[in-house]
C-alpha cells in the first residue's frame, strides 16, 4: 500500500492529536516556478585553489587563458627527415633527389643547424622542426647512402609545403580562452590544463549538504529488522546523490517524529551547512513534523506543494539565505525531489550553468495509463530502436516503490493534459546523471 504510514497515523489519531486546521490547504506551484523560487536564493559559493592533480570533478571558478601558443613550436608529425619542400620538386621529373643529412633531432632537442638547399635533418615525431625546413618526409619514403663519411637520403616523390609539420599555435593561440568559468574538470580538461602548466586551479568549494531523515520507524542500515520498522535508505541514497551533484554530504543521525527535536536539528544544521535536506514527514499525516515545522515559523517557507508526482509534497524553506529542502519520505518521491530541486541548487552553488537534467525527446516504449492532475516524472529505461530513442516506464513507479530506482535511466515526463500516453507517443525525458554518459 503506497501511503501506509499516513493510514496508521490516522488510527493513532484516536489517541487525541488535534488536526491543524489549515495544514491540508497547500498552494501547489508548477515545477519550474518552484525551482526558480528556490534557486533565487543560491549564488555561486566561495572558491579555493587546489592542485590540478586533485581537480577531477571540480568546477572552475575562473576563466583560463592560454599563456602560450600550443604547440609552442613547429612540431614534426612523423619520424623522418625535415626538408625544404622546394628541394623535392625535381622528383616530379622522375629524378631521385639526394639530400645531405646535417643533424639528428630527437624529441626535446632544438637543432642549431638550419636546413639549407640540398640538406636535411633526421627528425623524430614530436621534435621541433629546424629553421629552413617546411616539411617532413616519412622514413619509409626515403633511401639512404653513405659517401665520404656523410649520409645522404634519396627521395623519389615531391612533398608539399607543410606536410607532416604541425604549425605553432595549431591547437590554441596565446591569449585564447582555454576553459570558461563554470566548466566541470574531467580528463580532457586536465589534459589541456596540464599542457599549459596550469598546475593549480581555482574551483568552487563543494557545498556541504547536511542530511537527516525523520521517522520513528527508521532503523539504521546495520540494525536487525524489527516489526513495523524499515531501514533508513533515503539518507544514504541522498548522500550518493549529493556527491554526484558535486556537494559534500554530511550524514546526520535520523530522528524520530518529534517536532521540537527536528526544529533544533534543522536550526543547527542550517547554521553549520550550506544546504540542509531532510526526508519524511512533509505530508499531512499526524506525525508529519517537517510540514508543520516549515509552516510554523523559524524558517521562511517557499513552497510546500508542487504539481508533480512523485514528490507533490516537496517542501522548501529559507533561513538567513540558506535553503532547507524537506523531501518526501517515500523513496521514489525523495529521489525525484532531490533531482528536480536540490541538485540544481548544488550545481548553481558550484557555479555551473547547466543546472537541470538534460532534456531529450523519446518515444514511449509502452503504454502508460495512469492519469493525474499533476505532471508525472516516471522512472524509466532508455534504449534505441531502429535509430530512435525509446523510453520505457518502469513496471513499478509508485512513489513508495524503492526497487526500480536502481534501474532508472531517465524520468519520463507525462504532463496531465496527455491523460496517459500510448506506446510510440513522443515524450520528454530527463536523463538521469550517469545514464548514458
Ligand atoms: N492524506 C494524505 N496522505 C498522503 C498525502 C496526501 O496528500 N494526503 N500525500 C502522499 C504523498 S504524495 C506522499 S509522497 C507521502 C509523503 O509522505 P511524507 O513525506 O510525509 O513521509 P513519511 O510519512 O515520513 O513517510 C512516507 C513513507 O516513506 C517511508 N520513509 C520515510 N523515511 C524514509 C527513509 N529515510 N528511508 C526509507 N523510507 C522512508 C516511510 O516509512 C513511509 O512508508 O504521503 C502520502 N500521504
Ligand atoms: O509526493 Mo507523493 O507520491 O506525490 O510522491
Ligand atoms: Mg507522512
Short mmCIF file of C-alpha atoms and ligand atoms in Angstrom, two decimals:
data_model
loop_
_atom_site.label_atom_id
_atom_site.label_comp_id
_atom_site.label_asym_id
_atom_site.label_seq_id
_atom_site.Cartn_x
_atom_site.Cartn_y
_atom_site.Cartn_z
CA UNK A 1 0.00 0.00 0.00
CA UNK A 2 1.51 3.29 -1.11
CA UNK A 3 0.77 5.52 1.81
CA UNK A 4 0.61 3.06 4.63
CA UNK A 5 2.19 5.33 7.18
CA UNK A 6 -0.46 8.03 6.96
CA UNK A 7 -3.09 5.37 7.46
CA UNK A 8 -1.53 4.05 10.62
CA UNK A 9 -1.11 7.68 11.70
CA UNK A 10 -4.82 8.18 11.36
CA UNK A 11 -5.55 5.15 13.51
CA UNK A 12 -3.43 6.64 16.22
CA UNK A 13 -5.24 9.93 15.84
CA UNK A 14 -7.86 8.45 18.13
CA UNK A 15 -5.29 8.90 20.90
CA UNK A 16 -6.01 12.61 20.74
CA UNK A 17 -3.78 14.54 18.34
CA UNK A 18 -5.76 17.55 17.09
CA UNK A 19 -5.55 18.30 13.37
CA UNK A 20 -4.05 21.65 12.44
CA UNK A 21 -6.98 23.31 10.65
CA UNK A 22 -5.19 24.62 7.58
CA UNK A 23 -2.39 22.12 7.14
CA UNK A 24 -4.25 20.47 4.27
CA UNK A 25 -4.57 23.72 2.34
CA UNK A 26 -1.49 24.00 0.27
CA UNK A 27 -0.90 26.09 -2.80
CA UNK A 28 0.72 23.91 -5.43
CA UNK A 29 3.38 25.55 -7.60
CA UNK A 30 4.35 24.38 -11.08
CA UNK A 31 7.75 22.64 -11.07
CA UNK A 32 9.67 25.41 -12.93
CA UNK A 33 8.13 28.09 -10.72
CA UNK A 34 9.11 26.22 -7.56
CA UNK A 35 12.59 25.55 -8.95
CA UNK A 36 13.15 29.23 -9.69
CA UNK A 37 11.81 30.25 -6.33
CA UNK A 38 14.41 28.14 -4.55
CA UNK A 39 17.25 28.86 -6.98
CA UNK A 40 16.80 32.60 -6.45
CA UNK A 41 18.43 32.09 -3.03
CA UNK A 42 21.51 30.39 -4.40
CA UNK A 43 24.62 32.22 -5.51
CA UNK A 44 27.88 30.58 -6.56
CA UNK A 45 29.84 29.93 -3.39
CA UNK A 46 33.37 30.59 -2.23
CA UNK A 47 36.32 29.45 -4.24
CA UNK A 48 39.56 27.70 -3.35
CA UNK A 49 42.81 26.94 -5.09
CA UNK A 50 43.64 23.28 -5.45
CA UNK A 51 46.20 21.17 -7.23
CA UNK A 52 45.28 20.15 -10.75
CA UNK A 53 46.05 16.58 -9.67
CA UNK A 54 43.10 16.70 -7.27
CA UNK A 55 40.75 18.64 -9.52
CA UNK A 56 38.84 15.87 -11.28
CA UNK A 57 35.11 16.56 -10.99
CA UNK A 58 35.55 20.10 -9.65
CA UNK A 59 34.15 23.25 -11.23
CA UNK A 60 36.40 26.03 -12.49
CA UNK A 61 35.80 29.35 -10.77
CA UNK A 62 37.80 31.45 -13.23
CA UNK A 63 38.42 31.53 -16.96
CA UNK A 64 41.72 30.00 -18.03
CA UNK A 65 43.59 31.75 -20.83
CA UNK A 66 46.35 30.14 -22.89
CA UNK A 67 49.69 31.53 -21.61
CA UNK A 68 51.44 30.46 -24.81
CA UNK A 69 50.55 29.03 -28.18
CA UNK A 70 50.13 25.28 -28.45
CA UNK A 71 52.06 23.67 -29.91
CA UNK A 72 54.64 26.20 -28.85
CA UNK A 73 56.95 25.18 -31.71
CA UNK A 74 56.58 23.73 -35.20
CA UNK A 75 56.28 20.04 -34.47
CA UNK A 76 57.10 17.04 -36.60
CA UNK A 77 54.18 14.63 -37.01
CA UNK A 78 56.37 11.78 -38.28
CA UNK A 79 59.69 10.07 -37.81
CA UNK A 80 61.59 11.06 -40.94
CA UNK A 81 63.56 13.89 -42.48
CA UNK A 82 62.97 17.63 -42.25
CA UNK A 83 63.30 19.13 -45.72
CA UNK A 84 62.75 22.22 -47.81
CA UNK A 85 59.81 21.19 -49.97
CA UNK A 86 61.20 23.15 -52.92
CA UNK A 87 64.26 20.87 -52.89
CA UNK A 88 61.98 17.93 -53.68
CA UNK A 89 60.38 19.49 -56.81
CA UNK A 90 62.86 17.76 -59.08
CA UNK A 91 61.25 14.42 -58.13
CA UNK A 92 58.33 15.46 -60.33
CA UNK A 93 60.63 14.94 -63.36
CA UNK A 94 61.28 11.37 -62.19
CA UNK A 95 64.65 12.14 -60.62
CA UNK A 96 65.73 10.87 -57.22
CA UNK A 97 66.71 13.89 -55.15
CA UNK A 98 69.63 13.32 -52.77
CA UNK A 99 69.91 15.46 -49.64
CA UNK A 100 72.82 15.60 -47.22
CA UNK A 101 71.92 14.78 -43.59
CA UNK A 102 73.26 17.60 -41.38
CA UNK A 103 71.75 16.84 -37.97
CA UNK A 104 69.80 14.31 -35.94
CA UNK A 105 66.86 15.73 -33.97
CA UNK A 106 65.26 13.65 -31.21
CA UNK A 107 62.25 14.97 -29.22
CA UNK A 108 63.15 17.69 -26.76
CA UNK A 109 66.20 18.85 -28.72
CA UNK A 110 66.42 22.09 -30.69
CA UNK A 111 68.70 21.84 -33.70
CA UNK A 112 71.04 24.73 -34.29
CA UNK A 113 71.62 23.73 -37.89
CA UNK A 114 69.20 25.36 -40.29
CA UNK A 115 68.13 23.43 -43.36
CA UNK A 116 69.58 24.99 -46.46
CA UNK A 117 69.40 23.96 -50.10
CA UNK A 118 70.38 20.32 -50.53
CA UNK A 119 70.38 19.43 -46.86
CA UNK A 120 68.06 17.67 -44.45
CA UNK A 121 68.00 16.56 -40.80
CA UNK A 122 66.77 13.29 -39.43
CA UNK A 123 63.88 14.12 -37.08
CA UNK A 124 61.58 12.21 -34.70
CA UNK A 125 57.84 12.56 -34.13
CA UNK A 126 57.17 15.42 -31.71
CA UNK A 127 60.52 17.13 -32.23
CA UNK A 128 60.89 20.79 -33.18
CA UNK A 129 61.26 21.23 -36.93
CA UNK A 130 64.52 23.07 -37.69
CA UNK A 131 64.58 26.51 -39.27
CA UNK A 132 64.55 26.42 -43.02
CA UNK A 133 62.57 23.18 -43.28
CA UNK A 134 58.90 23.33 -44.18
CA UNK A 135 58.00 19.63 -44.45
CA UNK A 136 58.89 16.23 -43.04
CA UNK A 137 59.28 13.18 -45.27
CA UNK A 138 58.41 9.87 -43.62
CA UNK A 139 61.31 7.49 -43.04
CA UNK A 140 59.56 4.86 -45.17
CA UNK A 141 59.63 7.16 -48.21
CA UNK A 142 63.42 7.50 -48.17
CA UNK A 143 66.51 5.53 -49.04
CA UNK A 144 69.97 6.30 -47.77
CA UNK A 145 73.59 6.00 -48.80
CA UNK A 146 76.92 6.95 -47.25
CA UNK A 147 79.71 8.72 -49.04
CA UNK A 148 82.97 10.08 -47.58
CA UNK A 149 81.60 9.70 -44.07
CA UNK A 150 78.47 11.69 -44.93
CA UNK A 151 74.92 10.30 -45.06
CA UNK A 152 72.58 11.19 -47.89
CA UNK A 153 68.91 10.35 -48.25
CA UNK A 154 67.16 9.84 -51.53
CA UNK A 155 63.59 10.94 -52.25
CA UNK A 156 61.50 9.81 -55.17
CA UNK A 157 58.43 11.93 -54.57
CA UNK A 158 57.96 15.67 -54.17
CA UNK A 159 56.45 16.75 -50.87
CA UNK A 160 54.10 19.69 -50.44
CA UNK A 161 54.95 22.54 -48.09
CA UNK A 162 53.67 21.99 -44.54
CA UNK A 163 53.37 18.22 -44.88
CA UNK A 164 53.79 16.46 -41.50
CA UNK A 165 54.54 19.75 -39.74
CA UNK A 166 52.09 20.97 -37.11
CA UNK A 167 52.24 24.77 -37.08
CA UNK A 168 52.90 26.72 -33.88
CA UNK A 169 49.55 27.60 -32.27
CA UNK A 170 47.71 24.98 -34.37
CA UNK A 171 45.51 23.98 -31.39
CA UNK A 172 45.39 27.19 -29.40
CA UNK A 173 46.88 30.64 -29.80
CA UNK A 174 48.39 32.56 -26.90
CA UNK A 175 45.65 34.56 -25.14
CA UNK A 176 42.82 32.32 -26.34
CA UNK A 177 40.21 31.15 -23.81
CA UNK A 178 41.08 27.54 -22.93
CA UNK A 179 38.26 26.85 -20.48
CA UNK A 180 35.48 29.06 -19.19
CA UNK A 181 34.48 29.53 -15.58
CA UNK A 182 31.72 27.07 -14.64
CA UNK A 183 33.28 24.20 -16.57
CA UNK A 184 33.49 20.81 -14.90
CA UNK A 185 37.02 19.42 -14.87
CA UNK A 186 37.32 15.96 -16.38
CA UNK A 187 40.08 14.07 -18.18
CA UNK A 188 40.06 16.36 -21.25
CA UNK A 189 40.19 19.49 -19.14
CA UNK A 190 43.02 18.07 -17.05
CA UNK A 191 44.91 17.29 -20.24
CA UNK A 192 44.64 20.83 -21.57
CA UNK A 193 45.41 22.46 -18.21
CA UNK A 194 48.43 20.22 -17.66
CA UNK A 195 49.65 21.05 -21.17
CA UNK A 196 49.65 24.74 -20.31
CA UNK A 197 51.30 24.20 -16.96
CA UNK A 198 48.19 25.24 -15.04
CA UNK A 199 49.11 23.05 -12.08
CA UNK A 200 46.79 24.81 -9.67
CA UNK A 201 43.21 25.75 -10.40
CA UNK A 202 40.67 27.99 -8.78
CA UNK A 203 37.49 25.98 -8.21
CA UNK A 204 34.28 26.45 -6.31
CA UNK A 205 34.28 24.97 -2.85
CA UNK A 206 31.99 21.96 -2.72
CA UNK A 207 28.80 22.92 -0.91
CA UNK A 208 28.37 20.98 2.29
CA UNK A 209 24.91 19.49 2.48
CA UNK A 210 23.54 18.20 5.77
CA UNK A 211 21.05 15.34 5.52
CA UNK A 212 18.80 13.78 8.04
CA UNK A 213 15.80 11.53 7.83
CA UNK A 214 12.81 11.76 10.08
CA UNK A 215 10.64 8.85 11.12
CA UNK A 216 10.11 6.84 14.28
CA UNK A 217 10.00 3.76 12.06
CA UNK A 218 13.58 4.15 10.86
CA UNK A 219 16.34 1.71 11.68
CA UNK A 220 19.90 2.29 10.64
CA UNK A 221 21.33 0.03 7.98
CA UNK A 222 23.30 -2.11 10.41
CA UNK A 223 20.31 -2.84 12.64
CA UNK A 224 18.26 -6.05 12.50
CA UNK A 225 14.74 -5.67 11.16
CA UNK A 226 12.05 -5.11 13.77
CA UNK A 227 8.28 -5.40 13.44
CA UNK A 228 6.73 -2.39 11.69
CA UNK A 229 10.08 -0.74 11.11
CA UNK A 230 12.16 -0.17 8.00
CA UNK A 231 15.77 0.64 7.36
CA UNK A 232 16.70 4.17 6.52
CA UNK A 233 17.59 4.03 2.84
CA UNK A 234 16.85 7.63 1.89
CA UNK A 235 19.71 9.13 3.86
CA UNK A 236 22.29 7.04 2.06
CA UNK A 237 20.63 7.42 -1.33
CA UNK A 238 20.68 11.19 -0.81
CA UNK A 239 24.32 11.15 0.26
CA UNK A 240 25.17 9.46 -3.04
CA UNK A 241 23.02 11.91 -4.98
CA UNK A 242 24.70 14.85 -3.23
CA UNK A 243 28.11 13.51 -4.15
CA UNK A 244 27.07 13.07 -7.77
CA UNK A 245 25.77 16.63 -7.84
CA UNK A 246 29.16 17.92 -6.64
CA UNK A 247 28.37 18.52 -2.97
CA UNK A 248 29.83 17.03 0.19
CA UNK A 249 27.17 15.16 2.16
CA UNK A 250 27.14 15.20 5.93
CA UNK A 251 25.01 12.37 7.20
CA UNK A 252 23.27 13.20 10.44
CA UNK A 253 21.52 10.67 12.57
CA UNK A 254 17.87 10.08 11.71
CA UNK A 255 15.42 11.45 14.23
CA UNK A 256 12.07 10.18 15.44
CA UNK A 257 8.92 12.16 14.62
CA UNK A 258 9.44 14.79 17.29
CA UNK A 259 8.91 18.33 16.05
CA UNK A 260 10.99 20.06 18.73
CA UNK A 261 13.90 17.75 18.15
CA UNK A 262 13.56 18.38 14.41
CA UNK A 263 13.40 22.12 14.98
CA UNK A 264 16.64 22.26 16.92
CA UNK A 265 18.32 19.89 14.49
CA UNK A 266 17.24 21.98 11.49
CA UNK A 267 18.35 25.20 13.20
CA UNK A 268 21.83 23.94 13.99
CA UNK A 269 22.20 22.24 10.60
CA UNK A 270 21.27 25.48 8.83
CA UNK A 271 23.99 27.26 10.78
CA UNK A 272 26.57 24.66 10.01
CA UNK A 273 25.93 23.57 6.44
CA UNK A 274 25.36 25.34 3.13
CA UNK A 275 22.17 23.44 2.37
CA UNK A 276 20.03 21.14 4.53
CA UNK A 277 17.98 18.26 3.16
CA UNK A 278 15.52 16.21 5.18
CA UNK A 279 13.28 13.37 4.16
CA UNK A 280 9.98 12.26 5.55
CA UNK A 281 7.17 13.92 7.38
CA UNK A 282 6.15 16.51 4.81
CA UNK A 283 2.65 15.29 4.09
CA UNK A 284 -0.45 15.88 6.18
CA UNK A 285 -0.27 12.88 8.48
CA UNK A 286 -0.39 13.24 12.23
CA UNK A 287 3.34 12.69 12.56
CA UNK A 288 4.39 14.71 9.55
CA UNK A 289 6.51 17.07 11.58
CA UNK A 290 8.53 18.65 8.81
CA UNK A 291 5.46 20.06 7.08
CA UNK A 292 4.40 21.58 10.37
CA UNK A 293 7.88 22.80 11.25
CA UNK A 294 8.26 24.70 7.99
CA UNK A 295 4.81 26.24 8.30
CA UNK A 296 5.25 27.30 11.91
CA UNK A 297 7.97 29.94 11.63
CA UNK A 298 11.69 29.95 12.28
CA UNK A 299 12.24 29.47 8.56
CA UNK A 300 10.50 31.17 5.64
CA UNK A 301 8.53 28.69 3.62
CA UNK A 302 8.98 28.95 -0.14
CA UNK A 303 6.56 26.19 -1.11
CA UNK A 304 5.06 23.03 0.33
CA UNK A 305 3.33 21.59 -2.68
CA UNK A 306 4.40 21.17 -6.28
CA UNK A 307 2.29 19.97 -9.20
CA UNK A 308 4.35 16.84 -9.69
CA UNK A 309 4.14 13.17 -8.89
CA UNK A 310 6.01 11.72 -7.19
CA UNK A 311 7.06 14.44 -4.81
CA UNK A 312 3.91 16.57 -4.70
CA UNK A 313 4.60 17.38 -1.06
CA UNK A 314 8.16 18.53 -1.69
CA UNK A 315 8.77 21.48 0.59
CA UNK A 316 11.40 24.19 0.66
CA UNK A 317 12.21 26.99 3.04
CA UNK A 318 14.93 29.54 3.57
CA UNK A 319 16.66 30.83 6.68
CA UNK A 320 19.30 33.56 6.54
CA UNK A 321 19.76 32.87 2.85
CA UNK A 322 20.28 29.13 3.32
CA UNK A 323 17.96 26.59 1.80
CA UNK A 324 16.17 23.78 3.59
CA UNK A 325 14.66 21.14 1.34
CA UNK A 326 12.21 18.89 3.12
CA UNK A 327 11.72 16.00 0.74
CA UNK A 328 9.09 13.34 0.92
CA UNK A 329 9.85 10.17 2.85
CA UNK A 330 8.61 7.96 0.06
CA UNK A 331 11.82 6.80 -1.62
CA UNK A 332 10.63 7.46 -5.19
CA UNK A 333 9.48 10.95 -4.30
CA UNK A 334 12.66 11.64 -2.34
CA UNK A 335 14.77 10.58 -5.32
CA UNK A 336 12.87 12.76 -7.79
CA UNK A 337 12.57 15.68 -5.38
CA UNK A 338 16.33 15.70 -4.99
CA UNK A 339 16.93 15.66 -8.75
CA UNK A 340 14.48 18.44 -9.52
CA UNK A 341 15.24 20.78 -6.63
CA UNK A 342 18.35 20.01 -4.61
CA UNK A 343 20.66 19.00 -7.45
CA UNK A 344 20.13 22.27 -9.37
CA UNK A 345 20.77 24.25 -6.17
CA UNK A 346 24.06 22.41 -5.54
CA UNK A 347 25.07 22.95 -9.16
CA UNK A 348 24.25 26.65 -9.01
CA UNK A 349 26.30 26.99 -5.83
CA UNK A 350 29.11 25.33 -7.75
CA UNK A 351 28.92 27.99 -10.46
CA UNK A 352 27.63 25.58 -13.07
CA UNK A 353 25.44 26.91 -15.84
CA UNK A 354 23.61 23.71 -16.82
CA UNK A 355 21.62 23.26 -13.63
CA UNK A 356 18.87 20.89 -14.67
CA UNK A 357 18.83 17.35 -16.00
CA UNK A 358 19.34 17.10 -19.76
CA UNK A 359 16.04 17.02 -21.64
CA UNK A 360 15.68 14.75 -24.66
CA UNK A 361 12.72 13.64 -26.72
CA UNK A 362 11.95 9.93 -26.94
CA UNK A 363 9.19 7.59 -28.00
CA UNK A 364 7.26 5.95 -25.23
CA UNK A 365 8.23 2.27 -25.16
CA UNK A 366 4.98 1.01 -23.61
CA UNK A 367 1.52 2.35 -22.88
CA UNK A 368 1.33 4.48 -19.77
CA UNK A 369 -2.20 4.70 -18.47
CA UNK A 370 -2.04 6.48 -15.13
CA UNK A 371 -3.81 9.80 -15.24
CA UNK A 372 -3.18 12.57 -12.74
CA UNK A 373 -3.77 16.29 -12.39
CA UNK A 374 -0.06 16.72 -11.80
CA UNK A 375 2.87 16.19 -14.14
CA UNK A 376 4.30 12.74 -13.65
CA UNK A 377 8.01 12.03 -13.65
CA UNK A 378 8.02 8.34 -14.36
CA UNK A 379 11.12 6.26 -13.81
CA UNK A 380 12.17 4.52 -17.00
CA UNK A 381 14.82 2.93 -19.10
CA UNK A 382 16.30 4.37 -22.27
CA UNK A 383 17.05 2.39 -25.37
CA UNK A 384 17.45 2.79 -29.10
CA UNK A 385 15.11 1.03 -31.51
CA UNK A 386 15.64 1.45 -35.25
CA UNK A 387 17.69 4.55 -34.63
CA UNK A 388 15.10 6.18 -32.38
CA UNK A 389 15.33 6.84 -28.68
CA UNK A 390 12.78 4.86 -26.71
CA UNK A 391 11.86 5.44 -23.07
CA UNK A 392 10.10 2.58 -21.29
CA UNK A 393 8.38 3.24 -17.97
CA UNK A 394 9.28 1.05 -15.01
CA UNK A 395 6.68 -1.57 -14.13
CA UNK A 396 6.51 -0.23 -10.60
CA UNK A 397 6.75 3.52 -10.44
CA UNK A 398 4.75 4.40 -7.34
CA UNK A 399 6.21 7.00 -5.08
CA UNK A 400 6.59 4.43 -2.30
CA UNK A 401 8.43 1.95 -4.51
CA UNK A 402 12.15 1.84 -3.94
CA UNK A 403 13.34 -1.10 -6.01
CA UNK A 404 13.08 0.40 -9.50
CA UNK A 405 15.12 3.49 -8.66
CA UNK A 406 18.25 1.46 -9.37
CA UNK A 407 17.01 0.53 -12.84
CA UNK A 408 16.16 4.04 -13.98
CA UNK A 409 17.99 5.91 -16.65
CA UNK A 410 15.51 8.70 -17.12
CA UNK A 411 12.38 10.34 -15.82
CA UNK A 412 9.65 10.28 -18.43
CA UNK A 413 7.62 13.47 -18.25
CA UNK A 414 3.89 12.83 -18.60
CA UNK A 415 2.01 16.11 -18.38
CA UNK A 416 -1.58 15.94 -17.08
CA UNK A 417 -3.12 17.02 -20.39
CA UNK A 418 -1.82 13.81 -22.02
CA UNK A 419 -4.25 11.79 -19.90
CA UNK A 420 -1.82 8.89 -20.04
CA UNK A 421 0.04 8.11 -23.23
CA UNK A 422 0.24 5.22 -25.61
CA UNK A 423 3.29 3.39 -26.88
CA UNK A 424 5.11 5.38 -29.55
CA UNK A 425 3.92 8.76 -28.27
CA UNK A 426 6.70 11.38 -28.21
CA UNK A 427 7.65 12.30 -24.67
CA UNK A 428 10.22 14.48 -22.98
CA UNK A 429 12.69 12.55 -20.89
CA UNK A 430 15.01 13.91 -18.24
CA UNK A 431 18.22 11.96 -18.45
CA UNK A 432 19.49 10.79 -15.08
CA UNK A 433 23.07 11.55 -14.08
CA UNK A 434 25.41 8.82 -15.13
CA UNK A 435 22.96 7.20 -17.54
CA UNK A 436 24.45 7.03 -21.00
CA UNK A 437 27.32 9.26 -20.15
N1 LIG B 1 -3.91 12.20 3.33
C1 LIG B 1 -2.84 12.30 2.56
N2 LIG B 1 -1.88 11.38 2.69
C2 LIG B 1 -0.79 11.48 1.92
C3 LIG B 1 -0.65 12.53 1.00
C4 LIG B 1 -1.66 13.49 0.92
O1 LIG B 1 -1.59 14.45 0.14
N3 LIG B 1 -2.72 13.34 1.74
N4 LIG B 1 0.46 12.57 0.22
C5 LIG B 1 1.05 11.31 -0.08
C6 LIG B 1 2.25 11.51 -0.80
S1 LIG B 1 2.04 12.08 -2.35
C7 LIG B 1 3.46 11.17 -0.29
S2 LIG B 1 4.83 11.21 -1.25
C8 LIG B 1 3.65 10.77 1.09
C9 LIG B 1 4.69 11.69 1.72
O2 LIG B 1 5.00 11.24 2.94
P1 LIG B 1 5.91 12.02 3.95
O3 LIG B 1 6.85 12.91 3.23
O4 LIG B 1 5.09 12.65 4.97
O5 LIG B 1 6.84 10.89 4.51
P2 LIG B 1 6.56 9.90 5.72
O6 LIG B 1 5.13 9.95 6.08
O7 LIG B 1 7.54 10.18 6.77
O8 LIG B 1 6.93 8.54 5.04
C10 LIG B 1 6.33 8.08 3.86
C11 LIG B 1 6.86 6.68 3.55
O9 LIG B 1 8.24 6.75 3.33
C12 LIG B 1 8.95 5.92 4.23
N5 LIG B 1 10.21 6.55 4.63
C13 LIG B 1 10.30 7.67 5.33
N6 LIG B 1 11.58 7.98 5.55
C14 LIG B 1 12.31 7.04 4.95
C15 LIG B 1 13.70 6.80 4.84
N7 LIG B 1 14.60 7.62 5.38
N8 LIG B 1 14.13 5.72 4.13
C16 LIG B 1 13.21 4.89 3.57
N9 LIG B 1 11.88 5.08 3.64
C17 LIG B 1 11.42 6.12 4.34
C18 LIG B 1 8.02 5.78 5.40
O10 LIG B 1 8.28 4.69 6.19
C19 LIG B 1 6.68 5.73 4.71
O11 LIG B 1 6.44 4.45 4.21
O12 LIG B 1 2.46 10.91 1.83
C20 LIG B 1 1.30 10.47 1.16
N10 LIG B 1 0.20 10.55 2.04
O1 LIG B 2 4.83 13.20 -3.10
MO1 LIG B 2 3.85 11.89 -3.48
O2 LIG B 2 3.55 10.38 -4.28
O3 LIG B 2 3.35 12.83 -4.97
O4 LIG B 2 5.20 11.16 -4.14
MG1 LIG B 3 3.81 11.25 6.09
#
